[in-house]
Coordinates of C-alpha atoms in Angstrom, one line a residue:
Chain A
X1 CA 35.1 -18.2 5.7
X2 CA 34.3 -14.6 4.9
X3 CA 35.6 -11.4 3.2
X4 CA 37.2 -9.1 5.7
X5 CA 34.6 -9.6 8.4
X6 CA 36.0 -7.1 10.8
X7 CA 36.1 -4.4 8.2
X8 CA 32.6 -5.3 7.1
X9 CA 31.3 -4.8 10.6
X10 CA 33.1 -1.5 11.0
X11 CA 31.7 -0.2 7.6
X12 CA 28.3 -1.6 8.6
X13 CA 28.4 0.4 11.8
X14 CA 29.1 3.6 9.9
X15 CA 26.4 2.9 7.3
X16 CA 23.9 2.1 10.1
X17 CA 24.6 5.4 11.8
X18 CA 24.3 7.4 8.5
X19 CA 21.0 5.6 7.6
X20 CA 19.6 6.0 11.1
X21 CA 20.3 9.7 11.3
X22 CA 19.1 10.3 7.8
X23 CA 15.8 8.5 8.7
X24 CA 15.5 10.6 11.8
X25 CA 15.9 13.7 9.6
X26 CA 13.3 12.5 7.2
X27 CA 10.9 11.8 10.1
X28 CA 11.4 15.3 11.5
X29 CA 10.7 16.7 8.0
X30 CA 7.6 14.5 7.8
X31 CA 6.3 15.6 11.2
X32 CA 7.1 19.2 10.2
X33 CA 5.0 18.8 7.1
X34 CA 2.1 17.4 9.2
X35 CA 2.3 20.4 11.6
X36 CA 2.5 22.8 8.6
X37 CA -0.7 21.2 7.1
X38 CA -2.5 21.6 10.4
X39 CA -1.6 25.3 10.6
X40 CA -2.7 25.8 7.0
X41 CA -6.0 24.0 7.6
X42 CA -6.7 26.2 10.6
X43 CA -5.7 29.3 8.7
X44 CA -8.1 28.3 5.9
X45 CA -11.0 27.5 8.2
X46 CA -10.5 30.9 9.9
X47 CA -9.9 33.1 6.9
X48 CA -13.0 35.1 7.8
X49 CA -11.1 36.5 10.9
X50 CA -7.9 37.5 9.1
X51 CA -6.0 34.2 9.1
X52 CA -5.1 32.5 5.8
X53 CA -3.8 29.2 4.7
X54 CA 0.0 28.8 4.3
X55 CA 1.0 29.8 0.8
X56 CA 2.2 26.9 -1.3
X57 CA 1.1 24.3 1.3
X58 CA 0.3 21.8 -1.4
X59 CA 3.8 21.8 -2.9
X60 CA 5.5 21.9 0.5
X61 CA 3.7 18.6 1.3
X62 CA 4.9 17.2 -2.0
X63 CA 8.5 18.3 -1.6
X64 CA 8.7 17.5 2.1
X65 CA 7.2 14.0 1.7
X66 CA 9.3 13.2 -1.3
X67 CA 12.5 14.1 0.5
X68 CA 11.4 12.1 3.6
X69 CA 10.8 9.1 1.4
X70 CA 14.2 9.4 -0.2
X71 CA 15.8 9.8 3.3
X72 CA 14.0 6.6 4.4
X73 CA 15.4 4.3 1.7
X74 CA 18.8 3.5 3.2
X75 CA 17.4 2.6 6.6
X76 CA 14.9 0.2 5.0
X77 CA 17.6 -1.5 2.9
X78 CA 20.0 -1.7 5.9
X79 CA 17.3 -3.6 7.8
X80 CA 16.3 -5.7 4.7
X81 CA 12.9 -4.1 5.0
X82 CA 11.9 -4.7 1.4
X83 CA 9.2 -7.4 1.2
X84 CA 10.0 -10.7 -0.5
X85 CA 8.3 -14.1 -0.6
X86 CA 10.4 -16.6 1.5
X87 CA 8.1 -19.6 1.5
X88 CA 9.9 -21.6 -1.3
X89 CA 13.3 -20.6 -0.1
X90 CA 12.8 -21.8 3.4
X91 CA 12.9 -25.4 2.0
X92 CA 16.5 -24.8 1.0
X93 CA 19.5 -25.2 3.4
X94 CA 20.4 -22.0 5.2
X95 CA 23.4 -21.3 2.9
X96 CA 21.1 -21.4 -0.1
X97 CA 18.7 -19.0 1.6
X98 CA 21.5 -16.6 2.2
X99 CA 22.6 -16.9 -1.4
X100 CA 19.2 -15.9 -2.7
X101 CA 19.2 -13.0 -0.3
X102 CA 22.5 -12.0 -1.8
X103 CA 20.9 -12.0 -5.3
X104 CA 18.1 -9.9 -3.9
X105 CA 20.5 -7.4 -2.4
X106 CA 22.5 -7.2 -5.7
X107 CA 19.3 -6.5 -7.7
X108 CA 18.3 -3.7 -5.2
X109 CA 21.8 -2.3 -5.6
X110 CA 21.4 -2.3 -9.4
X111 CA 18.0 -0.5 -9.0
X112 CA 19.5 2.0 -6.5
X113 CA 22.2 2.7 -9.0
X114 CA 19.8 3.4 -11.9
X115 CA 17.6 5.5 -9.6
X116 CA 20.5 7.6 -8.4
X117 CA 22.1 7.9 -11.9
X118 CA 18.8 9.0 -13.5
X119 CA 18.1 11.5 -10.8
X120 CA 21.5 13.0 -11.4
X121 CA 20.6 13.4 -15.1
X122 CA 17.2 14.9 -14.0
X123 CA 19.1 17.2 -11.7
X124 CA 21.4 18.3 -14.6
X125 CA 18.4 19.3 -16.6
X126 CA 17.2 21.6 -13.8
X127 CA 20.5 23.0 -12.6
X128 CA 21.2 26.3 -14.4
X129 CA 24.8 26.8 -13.4
X130 CA 28.3 25.6 -14.3
X131 CA 30.5 26.0 -17.4
X132 CA 29.8 23.9 -20.5
X133 CA 33.1 22.0 -20.0
X134 CA 32.4 21.2 -16.4
X135 CA 28.8 20.2 -17.2
X136 CA 30.0 17.9 -20.0
X137 CA 32.6 16.3 -17.7
X138 CA 29.9 15.6 -15.1
X139 CA 27.4 14.3 -17.7
X140 CA 24.9 17.0 -16.8
X141 CA 23.8 17.8 -20.4
X142 CA 23.3 21.3 -21.7
X143 CA 22.3 24.1 -19.4
X144 CA 18.6 24.8 -19.2
X145 CA 17.4 28.2 -20.4
X146 CA 14.6 28.4 -17.8
X147 CA 15.3 26.6 -14.5
X148 CA 12.1 24.7 -13.5
X149 CA 10.5 25.9 -10.3
X150 CA 7.6 24.9 -8.2
X151 CA 4.3 26.6 -9.0
X152 CA 3.5 28.8 -6.0
X153 CA 6.7 29.4 -4.1
X154 CA 9.0 29.2 -7.1
X155 CA 11.4 26.9 -5.3
X156 CA 14.0 25.9 -8.0
X157 CA 13.5 22.2 -8.7
X158 CA 17.2 21.6 -8.7
X159 CA 17.3 21.9 -4.9
X160 CA 15.0 19.0 -4.0
X161 CA 16.5 17.0 -7.0
X162 CA 20.0 17.6 -5.6
X163 CA 18.9 16.4 -2.1
X164 CA 17.1 13.5 -3.7
X165 CA 20.3 12.6 -5.5
X166 CA 22.4 12.7 -2.3
X167 CA 19.9 10.5 -0.5
X168 CA 19.7 8.0 -3.4
X169 CA 23.5 8.0 -3.6
X170 CA 23.5 7.0 0.1
X171 CA 20.8 4.4 -0.7
X172 CA 23.1 3.0 -3.4
X173 CA 26.1 2.9 -1.0
X174 CA 24.0 1.2 1.7
X175 CA 22.8 -1.4 -0.9
X176 CA 26.4 -1.9 -2.0
X177 CA 27.4 -2.6 1.6
X178 CA 24.5 -5.1 2.0
X179 CA 25.9 -7.1 -0.9
X180 CA 29.1 -7.4 1.0
X181 CA 27.2 -8.4 4.1
X182 CA 25.1 -10.9 2.2
X183 CA 28.2 -12.4 0.6
X184 CA 29.7 -13.0 4.0
X185 CA 26.5 -14.5 5.3
X186 CA 26.5 -16.9 2.3
X187 CA 30.1 -17.8 2.9
X188 CA 29.5 -18.3 6.6
X189 CA 26.5 -20.4 5.7
X190 CA 23.7 -18.5 7.4
X191 CA 22.1 -15.1 7.7
X192 CA 22.7 -13.1 10.8
X193 CA 20.4 -10.1 10.7
X194 CA 20.1 -8.6 14.2
Chain B
X1 CA 5.9 -11.9 -30.2
X2 CA 2.5 -10.1 -29.7
X3 CA 2.0 -7.7 -26.8
X4 CA -0.1 -10.1 -24.9
X5 CA 2.4 -12.9 -25.3
X6 CA 5.2 -10.6 -24.1
X7 CA 3.1 -9.5 -21.1
X8 CA 2.4 -13.1 -20.1
X9 CA 6.0 -14.1 -20.5
X10 CA 7.2 -11.1 -18.4
X11 CA 4.5 -11.8 -15.8
X12 CA 5.6 -15.5 -15.5
X13 CA 9.3 -14.6 -15.2
X14 CA 8.5 -12.0 -12.6
X15 CA 6.6 -14.5 -10.5
X16 CA 9.5 -17.0 -10.7
X17 CA 11.9 -14.3 -9.5
X18 CA 9.5 -13.3 -6.7
X19 CA 9.3 -16.9 -5.5
X20 CA 13.1 -17.0 -5.5
X21 CA 13.1 -14.3 -2.9
X22 CA 13.8 -11.3 -5.2
X23 CA 12.3 -8.3 -3.4
X24 CA 8.9 -7.7 -5.0
X25 CA 9.5 -4.0 -5.8
X26 CA 12.7 -4.8 -7.6
X27 CA 11.2 -7.8 -9.4
X28 CA 8.4 -5.6 -10.8
X29 CA 10.7 -2.7 -11.6
X30 CA 13.4 -4.7 -13.5
X31 CA 10.8 -6.7 -15.4
X32 CA 9.0 -3.5 -16.3
X33 CA 12.2 -1.8 -17.3
X34 CA 13.3 -4.6 -19.6
X35 CA 9.8 -5.1 -20.9
X36 CA 9.5 -1.5 -21.9
X37 CA 12.9 -1.7 -23.6
X38 CA 11.7 -4.7 -25.7
X39 CA 8.3 -3.2 -26.6
X40 CA 9.8 0.2 -27.6
X41 CA 13.0 -1.3 -29.0
X42 CA 15.4 1.1 -27.3
X43 CA 16.9 1.3 -23.9
X44 CA 16.6 5.1 -23.9
X45 CA 12.9 5.0 -23.4
X46 CA 12.8 3.4 -19.9
X47 CA 16.0 5.3 -19.0
X48 CA 14.5 8.7 -19.8
X49 CA 11.3 7.7 -18.0
X50 CA 13.5 7.1 -14.9
X51 CA 14.8 10.7 -14.9
X52 CA 11.6 12.0 -13.4
X53 CA 9.6 8.9 -12.5
X54 CA 11.2 8.3 -9.1
X55 CA 10.9 11.9 -7.9
X56 CA 7.4 12.3 -9.3
X57 CA 6.2 9.1 -7.7
X58 CA 7.6 10.0 -4.3
X59 CA 6.2 13.5 -4.5
X60 CA 2.7 12.4 -5.5
X61 CA 0.2 14.3 -3.4
X62 CA -2.2 11.4 -3.1
X63 CA 0.5 9.0 -2.0
X64 CA 1.7 11.4 0.7
X65 CA -1.2 10.2 2.7
X66 CA 0.7 6.9 3.3
X67 CA 3.6 8.1 5.4
X68 CA 1.4 10.5 7.3
X69 CA -1.1 7.7 8.2
X70 CA 1.9 5.4 9.1
X71 CA 3.2 8.0 11.5
X72 CA -0.2 8.5 13.0
X73 CA -0.5 4.7 13.6
X74 CA 3.0 4.6 15.2
X75 CA 2.1 7.4 17.5
X76 CA -1.2 5.6 18.4
X77 CA 0.7 2.5 19.4
X78 CA 2.7 4.5 21.9
X79 CA -0.1 6.6 23.3
X80 CA -1.8 4.0 25.6
X81 CA -5.0 4.1 23.5
X82 CA -4.9 0.3 23.0
X83 CA -5.0 -0.3 26.8
X84 CA -7.9 2.1 27.3
X85 CA -9.9 0.5 24.4
X86 CA -9.3 -3.0 25.8
X87 CA -10.3 -2.0 29.3
X88 CA -13.5 -0.4 28.2
X89 CA -14.4 -3.2 25.9
X90 CA -13.8 -5.9 28.5
X91 CA -15.8 -4.0 31.1
X92 CA -18.8 -4.2 28.9
X93 CA -18.3 -7.7 27.4
X94 CA -16.1 -9.6 29.9
X95 CA -19.0 -11.1 31.9
X96 CA -20.2 -13.0 28.8
X97 CA -18.8 -16.4 27.8
X98 CA -15.8 -15.6 25.6
X99 CA -16.3 -12.0 26.5
X100 CA -12.6 -11.0 26.8
X101 CA -12.0 -12.4 23.3
X102 CA -14.9 -10.3 22.1
X103 CA -13.5 -7.3 23.9
X104 CA -10.2 -7.9 22.0
X105 CA -12.1 -7.7 18.8
X106 CA -13.9 -4.5 19.8
X107 CA -10.6 -3.0 20.9
X108 CA -8.9 -4.0 17.6
X109 CA -11.8 -2.3 15.7
X110 CA -11.4 0.8 17.8
X111 CA -7.7 0.8 17.3
X112 CA -8.2 0.2 13.5
X113 CA -10.1 3.5 13.5
X114 CA -6.8 5.4 14.2
X115 CA -4.4 3.0 12.6
X116 CA -4.2 2.1 8.9
X117 CA -2.0 -0.9 9.3
X118 CA -2.9 -4.5 10.2
X119 CA 0.5 -5.4 11.5
X120 CA 0.6 -2.4 13.9
X121 CA -2.9 -3.3 15.1
X122 CA -2.1 -6.9 15.7
X123 CA 1.1 -6.3 17.5
X124 CA -0.2 -3.4 19.7
X125 CA -3.4 -5.1 20.7
X126 CA -1.6 -8.4 21.1
X127 CA 0.7 -6.9 23.7
X128 CA -2.3 -5.6 25.7
X129 CA -4.9 -8.4 25.3
X130 CA -2.9 -11.6 25.0
X131 CA -1.5 -11.6 28.5
X132 CA -4.9 -10.7 29.9
X133 CA -6.7 -13.6 28.0
X134 CA -4.1 -16.1 29.1
X135 CA -4.3 -14.9 32.7
X136 CA -8.1 -15.4 32.6
X137 CA -7.7 -19.0 31.5
X138 CA -8.7 -18.5 27.9
X139 CA -7.7 -21.3 25.5
X140 CA -4.5 -20.7 23.7
X141 CA -6.0 -21.3 20.2
X142 CA -8.8 -18.9 20.8
X143 CA -6.6 -16.2 22.3
X144 CA -4.0 -16.2 19.5
X145 CA -6.6 -16.8 16.7
X146 CA -8.9 -13.9 17.8
X147 CA -6.0 -11.4 18.0
X148 CA -4.5 -12.4 14.6
X149 CA -8.0 -12.0 13.0
X150 CA -8.7 -8.9 15.0
X151 CA -5.5 -7.3 13.7
X152 CA -6.9 -7.3 10.2
X153 CA -9.5 -4.8 11.4
X154 CA -6.7 -2.3 11.3
X155 CA -6.9 -2.2 7.6
X156 CA -10.6 -3.1 7.1
X157 CA -11.7 -0.2 9.2
X158 CA -10.7 3.2 7.6
X159 CA -8.1 4.8 7.5
X160 CA -6.5 2.1 5.5
X161 CA -3.2 2.1 3.6
X162 CA -4.3 -0.6 1.1
X163 CA -7.4 1.3 0.2
X164 CA -5.3 4.4 -0.6
X165 CA -3.2 2.4 -2.9
X166 CA -6.3 0.8 -4.5
X167 CA -7.9 4.2 -5.0
X168 CA -4.8 5.5 -6.7
X169 CA -4.4 2.6 -9.0
X170 CA -8.1 2.5 -9.9
X171 CA -8.4 6.3 -10.1
X172 CA -11.2 6.3 -7.5
X173 CA -12.1 8.8 -4.9
X174 CA -10.3 7.9 -1.7
X175 CA -12.9 9.5 0.6
X176 CA -15.7 7.4 -1.1
X177 CA -13.5 4.3 -0.6
X178 CA -13.1 5.0 3.1
X179 CA -16.8 5.6 3.5
X180 CA -17.6 2.4 1.7
X181 CA -15.2 0.4 3.9
X182 CA -17.0 1.5 7.1
X183 CA -20.0 -0.7 7.1
X184 CA -18.2 -3.9 6.0
X185 CA -15.5 -3.1 8.6
X186 CA -18.1 -3.0 11.4
X187 CA -19.7 -6.1 10.0
X188 CA -16.2 -7.8 10.2
X189 CA -15.9 -6.9 13.9
X190 CA -19.5 -8.1 14.6
X191 CA -18.8 -11.3 12.6
X192 CA -15.6 -12.0 14.6
X193 CA -17.5 -11.4 17.9
X194 CA -20.2 -13.8 16.7
X195 CA -17.5 -16.3 15.8
X196 CA -16.2 -16.1 19.4
X197 CA -19.7 -16.6 20.8
X198 CA -20.3 -19.7 18.6
X199 CA -16.8 -21.1 19.4
X200 CA -17.5 -20.7 23.1
X201 CA -20.9 -22.2 22.8
X202 CA -19.3 -25.4 21.5
X203 CA -16.3 -25.2 23.9
X204 CA -17.4 -23.3 27.0
X205 CA -14.1 -24.0 28.8
X206 CA -12.2 -22.0 26.1
X207 CA -13.5 -18.7 27.2
X208 CA -14.6 -18.5 30.8
X209 CA -16.9 -15.5 31.8
X210 CA -15.7 -13.0 34.3
X211 CA -17.4 -11.1 37.1
X212 CA -19.9 -8.4 36.0
X213 CA -18.3 -5.0 36.2
X214 CA -20.5 -2.3 38.0
X215 CA -22.1 0.3 35.7
X216 CA -20.2 3.2 37.2
X217 CA -16.8 1.7 36.4
X218 CA -18.1 0.8 32.9
X219 CA -19.1 4.3 32.1
X220 CA -15.9 5.7 33.6
X221 CA -13.7 3.4 31.5
X222 CA -15.8 4.1 28.4
X223 CA -15.1 7.8 28.9
X224 CA -11.4 7.1 28.7
X225 CA -11.6 6.1 25.0
X226 CA -12.5 9.7 24.1
X227 CA -9.2 10.4 22.2
X228 CA -10.0 7.6 19.7
X229 CA -13.5 8.9 19.2
X230 CA -12.2 12.5 18.8
X231 CA -9.4 11.7 16.4
X232 CA -11.4 9.4 14.3
X233 CA -14.2 11.9 14.2
X234 CA -11.8 14.7 13.3
X235 CA -10.2 12.8 10.5
X236 CA -13.2 11.2 8.9
X237 CA -15.5 14.2 9.7
X238 CA -12.9 16.5 8.1
X239 CA -12.5 14.6 4.9
X240 CA -16.1 13.3 4.4
X241 CA -18.6 15.6 6.0
X242 CA -20.2 18.4 4.1
X243 CA -19.3 21.8 5.7
X244 CA -21.1 24.0 3.3
X245 CA -24.6 23.1 2.4
X246 CA -25.1 26.2 0.3
X247 CA -22.8 24.8 -2.4
X248 CA -23.3 21.8 -4.6
X249 CA -21.5 18.5 -3.7
X250 CA -19.7 17.7 -0.6
X251 CA -17.6 20.7 0.6
X252 CA -15.2 18.8 2.9
X253 CA -13.0 20.6 5.5
X254 CA -9.8 19.1 4.1
X255 CA -8.4 16.6 1.7
X256 CA -7.5 13.1 2.7
X257 CA -3.8 14.0 2.9
X258 CA -4.6 16.9 5.1
X259 CA -6.8 14.6 7.2
X260 CA -3.9 12.2 7.6
X261 CA -1.7 15.1 8.7
X262 CA -4.3 16.3 11.2
X263 CA -4.7 12.8 12.5
X264 CA -0.9 12.4 12.9
X265 CA -0.6 15.7 14.8
X266 CA -3.6 15.1 17.0
X267 CA -2.4 11.6 17.9
X268 CA 1.1 12.9 18.5
X269 CA -0.2 15.7 20.8
X270 CA -2.4 13.2 22.7
X271 CA 0.6 10.8 23.0
X272 CA 2.8 13.5 24.4
X273 CA 0.2 14.5 27.0
X274 CA -0.7 11.0 28.0
X275 CA 3.0 10.5 28.6
X276 CA 3.3 7.5 26.2
X277 CA 5.1 9.4 23.5
X278 CA 8.5 10.4 24.8
X279 CA 11.4 11.8 22.6
X280 CA 12.8 8.2 22.5
X281 CA 9.3 6.9 21.5
X282 CA 9.1 9.6 18.8
X283 CA 12.4 8.5 17.3
X284 CA 11.3 4.8 17.4
X285 CA 8.0 5.8 15.7
X286 CA 10.0 7.6 13.0
X287 CA 12.2 4.5 12.4
X288 CA 9.2 2.2 12.1
X289 CA 7.3 4.5 9.9
X290 CA 10.5 5.1 7.8
X291 CA 10.9 1.4 7.1
X292 CA 7.3 0.8 6.1
X293 CA 7.2 4.0 4.1
X294 CA 10.3 3.2 2.1
X295 CA 9.1 -0.4 1.6
X296 CA 5.7 0.8 0.3
X297 CA 7.1 3.5 -2.0
X298 CA 9.7 1.2 -3.4
X299 CA 7.1 -1.3 -4.4
X300 CA 4.9 1.4 -5.8
X301 CA 7.8 2.7 -7.9
X302 CA 8.5 -0.8 -9.2
X303 CA 4.8 -1.3 -9.9
X304 CA 4.7 2.0 -11.9
X305 CA 7.5 0.7 -14.1
X306 CA 5.8 -2.6 -14.6
X307 CA 2.3 -1.1 -15.2
X308 CA 3.6 1.3 -17.8
X309 CA 5.1 -1.6 -19.5
X310 CA 1.8 -3.5 -19.3
X311 CA 0.0 -0.4 -20.8
X312 CA 2.5 -0.4 -23.7
X313 CA 1.7 -4.0 -24.5
X314 CA -2.1 -3.2 -24.2
X315 CA -2.4 -6.7 -22.7
X316 CA -4.8 -5.7 -19.8
X317 CA -7.2 -4.1 -22.3
X318 CA -7.0 -7.0 -24.7
X319 CA -7.7 -9.4 -21.9
X320 CA -10.6 -7.4 -20.6
X321 CA -12.1 -7.1 -24.1
X322 CA -11.7 -10.8 -24.6
X323 CA -13.3 -11.8 -21.3
X324 CA -16.3 -9.5 -21.8
X325 CA -16.6 -10.7 -25.4
X326 CA -16.8 -14.4 -24.3
X327 CA -20.0 -13.7 -22.4
X328 CA -18.7 -15.4 -19.2
X329 CA -21.0 -14.9 -16.2
X330 CA -19.6 -11.8 -14.3
X331 CA -20.0 -13.7 -11.0
X332 CA -17.8 -16.5 -12.3
X333 CA -15.1 -14.0 -13.3
X334 CA -15.4 -12.3 -9.9
X335 CA -15.1 -15.7 -8.1
X336 CA -12.0 -16.5 -10.1
X337 CA -10.4 -13.2 -9.2
X338 CA -11.3 -13.5 -5.5
X339 CA -10.0 -17.1 -5.3
X340 CA -6.8 -16.0 -7.0
X341 CA -6.3 -13.5 -4.1
X342 CA -7.0 -16.1 -1.5
X343 CA -4.4 -18.5 -3.1
X344 CA -1.7 -15.8 -3.5
X345 CA -2.6 -14.5 -0.1
X346 CA -1.2 -17.6 1.5
X347 CA 2.3 -16.7 0.4
X348 CA 2.3 -13.0 -0.5
X349 CA 1.7 -9.7 1.3
X350 CA -1.5 -7.8 0.7
X351 CA 0.0 -4.6 -0.8
X352 CA 2.1 -6.4 -3.4
X353 CA -0.9 -8.4 -4.4
X354 CA -3.0 -5.3 -5.0
X355 CA -0.2 -3.6 -6.9
X356 CA 0.4 -6.7 -9.1
X357 CA -3.2 -7.6 -9.9
X358 CA -5.3 -4.4 -9.9
X359 CA -3.9 -3.2 -13.3
X360 CA -5.0 -6.5 -14.8
X361 CA -8.2 -7.1 -12.9
X362 CA -9.6 -3.6 -12.8
X363 CA -10.2 -3.2 -16.6
X364 CA -12.0 -6.5 -16.5
X365 CA -14.2 -5.3 -13.7
X366 CA -15.0 -2.2 -15.6
X367 CA -15.7 -4.1 -18.8
X368 CA -18.4 -6.3 -17.3
X369 CA -22.0 -5.4 -16.5
X370 CA -22.8 -5.8 -12.8
X371 CA -26.4 -6.5 -11.7
X372 CA -26.6 -8.7 -8.7
X373 CA -30.0 -9.8 -7.3
X374 CA -31.6 -6.8 -9.1
X375 CA -29.0 -4.3 -7.8
X376 CA -27.5 -2.7 -10.8
X377 CA -24.2 -0.9 -10.4
X378 CA -22.6 1.8 -12.6
X379 CA -18.9 1.8 -13.2
X380 CA -18.0 3.8 -10.2
X381 CA -20.1 1.7 -7.9
X382 CA -18.6 -1.5 -9.3
X383 CA -15.1 0.0 -8.7
X384 CA -15.8 0.8 -5.1
X385 CA -17.6 -2.5 -4.4
X386 CA -14.8 -4.5 -6.0
X387 CA -12.2 -2.6 -4.1
X388 CA -13.8 -3.5 -0.8
X389 CA -14.1 -7.1 -1.8
X390 CA -10.5 -7.2 -2.9
X391 CA -9.4 -5.5 0.4
X392 CA -11.1 -8.2 2.4
X393 CA -9.8 -11.2 0.5
X394 CA -6.2 -9.9 0.5
X395 CA -6.5 -9.3 4.2
X396 CA -7.6 -12.9 4.7
X397 CA -4.1 -13.7 3.4
X398 CA -2.7 -12.2 6.6
X399 CA -4.3 -15.0 8.7
X400 CA -4.0 -18.0 6.4
X401 CA -1.1 -20.4 6.8
X402 CA 1.6 -21.0 5.8
X403 CA 2.6 -17.3 5.5
X404 CA 0.1 -15.3 7.5
X405 CA 2.1 -12.5 9.0
X406 CA -0.4 -11.7 11.7
X407 CA -0.2 -15.3 12.9
X408 CA 3.6 -14.9 13.2
X409 CA 3.3 -11.6 15.1
X410 CA 0.9 -13.0 17.7
X411 CA 2.8 -16.2 18.0
X412 CA 6.1 -14.5 18.6
X413 CA 4.5 -12.9 21.7
X414 CA 3.6 -16.3 23.2
X415 CA 6.4 -18.6 22.1
X416 CA 5.2 -21.5 24.3
X417 CA 2.1 -21.8 22.1
X418 CA 2.8 -24.1 19.1
X419 CA 2.0 -22.3 15.8
X420 CA -0.3 -25.2 14.9
X421 CA -2.6 -24.2 17.7
X422 CA -2.7 -20.7 16.4
X423 CA -3.5 -22.0 12.9
X424 CA -6.4 -24.0 14.4
X425 CA -7.6 -21.1 16.4
X426 CA -7.8 -18.7 13.4
X427 CA -9.7 -21.1 11.2
X428 CA -13.2 -20.1 12.4
X429 CA -12.4 -16.5 11.8
X430 CA -11.3 -17.2 8.3
X431 CA -14.6 -18.9 7.8
X432 CA -16.3 -15.8 9.1
X433 CA -14.3 -13.7 6.6
X434 CA -15.4 -15.9 3.7
X435 CA -19.1 -15.8 4.8
X436 CA -18.8 -12.0 4.9
X437 CA -17.4 -11.9 1.4
X438 CA -20.3 -14.0 0.1
X439 CA -22.7 -11.7 1.9
X440 CA -21.1 -8.5 0.4
X441 CA -21.0 -10.1 -3.1
X442 CA -24.7 -11.0 -2.9
X443 CA -25.8 -7.6 -1.5
X444 CA -23.6 -4.8 -3.0
X445 CA -26.0 -2.4 -1.2
X446 CA -24.3 -3.1 2.1
X447 CA -21.1 -1.6 0.8
X448 CA -22.6 1.1 -1.3
X449 CA -25.6 2.6 0.6
X450 CA -23.6 4.9 2.9
X451 CA -21.7 6.3 -0.1
X452 CA -25.0 6.9 -1.7
X453 CA -26.4 8.7 1.4
X454 CA -23.4 11.0 1.8
X455 CA -22.6 11.8 -1.8

């Protein structure tokens, strides 16, 4: 017995692709950050001969790594990568194990929802556009007088927050899908993670 | 309910949830969220904290070292360094009784110098060394045991992900932690080699000696490990060496985060030129690093939530004050803490243990006076020393049954070997770990002298 198993597999395929490509993107950003740091370090070491460190390297590391981490969350959840203690549960029949896995996935989904929702509110506090009516409808709060920016490069903070919101929304959707998957595993009586 | 009672109740509930397979990050986060709500009396407080907490945690400059080191470790696994290290080590050690097993330890230590993760070290070195040991007629228990134990060198020898997390939680200097880990890490490798020697002295048939390799070949193969030496030297030299004697203090070439980036780029470039790191391999590395990174940051986020709740209850400080007020012997308190790690380590992973316990244990460590065999430590020294001890005992958890992840990794590579034989094989190495802990407790100078010399 299971809930729409074919559709679950199809949706799972789409989610897997999205999560995988987002993780690739995050990895490329991460590698880019590493290369940028190396160039900046070389520039700083050779500032006697006319080179210089990259301006704002510190905040580029912070922003780049933060976005990469957000981009990695869906992939980790799709593969059930979050650590848990399974020792007690292995004493249970396989259906029981699957059931506790389902509870775990549901709690992750709840956490993912709170994370995405609160980042949206944080985004609203930093996003200086939109009419009052529209902002109220989208629960974005009142428009900030001074849009917050990073220190050196003055990157408006709503840009990374907006991306972080998109990625955490995908994390939430992935987690939502994993509930469905875990429910089917529980109904089928065993987990079937490839 | 007092703050302390609430904290104890929340901690107990969280442990129950964890033992019922709730992912550890979410168990800590949800407990912390609800706990903060109860302490402050309104749901708005944790909710408004969450507006910025996630982004600020993920964009923390000191934490950004973690994904960079993970990427570096993944590149290293693809670069062929493991094979070169093992070849060189077995050239030099293989003709001794148990020599190939000792070589596996040496190669693990070398690999640990470019990889901050025990799992990656165990699986990479296992793929190289396990088939070789089996081909040479080494006993199954010794082959699997030595590799599971050797894998822990990945984290005992800097760089080390767990040490980064400890340094952040305890607000210690990451560079000093890395330096302090160096001597105990080398001691660990020597201890494992000695264990192999003793093992084979009692059971000579477990580790037959090979033919002696001619000196020319030995030197040639030793030369092939240059990338490990160069990359380790670049990273550690860059973050720890003093590049400007004219000024006071250590003027390092770059920060630990920058060091991790330099290491990742250098390892990646070497991987591309050695042919091991293809585009496909790069994408695989990214996916592995992505999973570990997300897992670690998610737990750290949950731990932030939980720790800010603990701070609101003031329970850790109350507990520390109470313990120091009772006049318990510091060594007894230390022994209880270390044994707690050993017990929890049987079922829990090392990172979660550190994140769960350091906010509680660390104030206790700081509240006590540490003088051992005439060696008096100030607060910073005690913090460094305790961090290294905690690192070692949580790593023992990786090789103690029933849940020792390194044992499973090695065992999954040789499915015909029963897991019980792996358990038996690793026991002498666990004994060597425990002996080393006793040694480091008794002589804090072993851990602290190099820090004293350099800073």
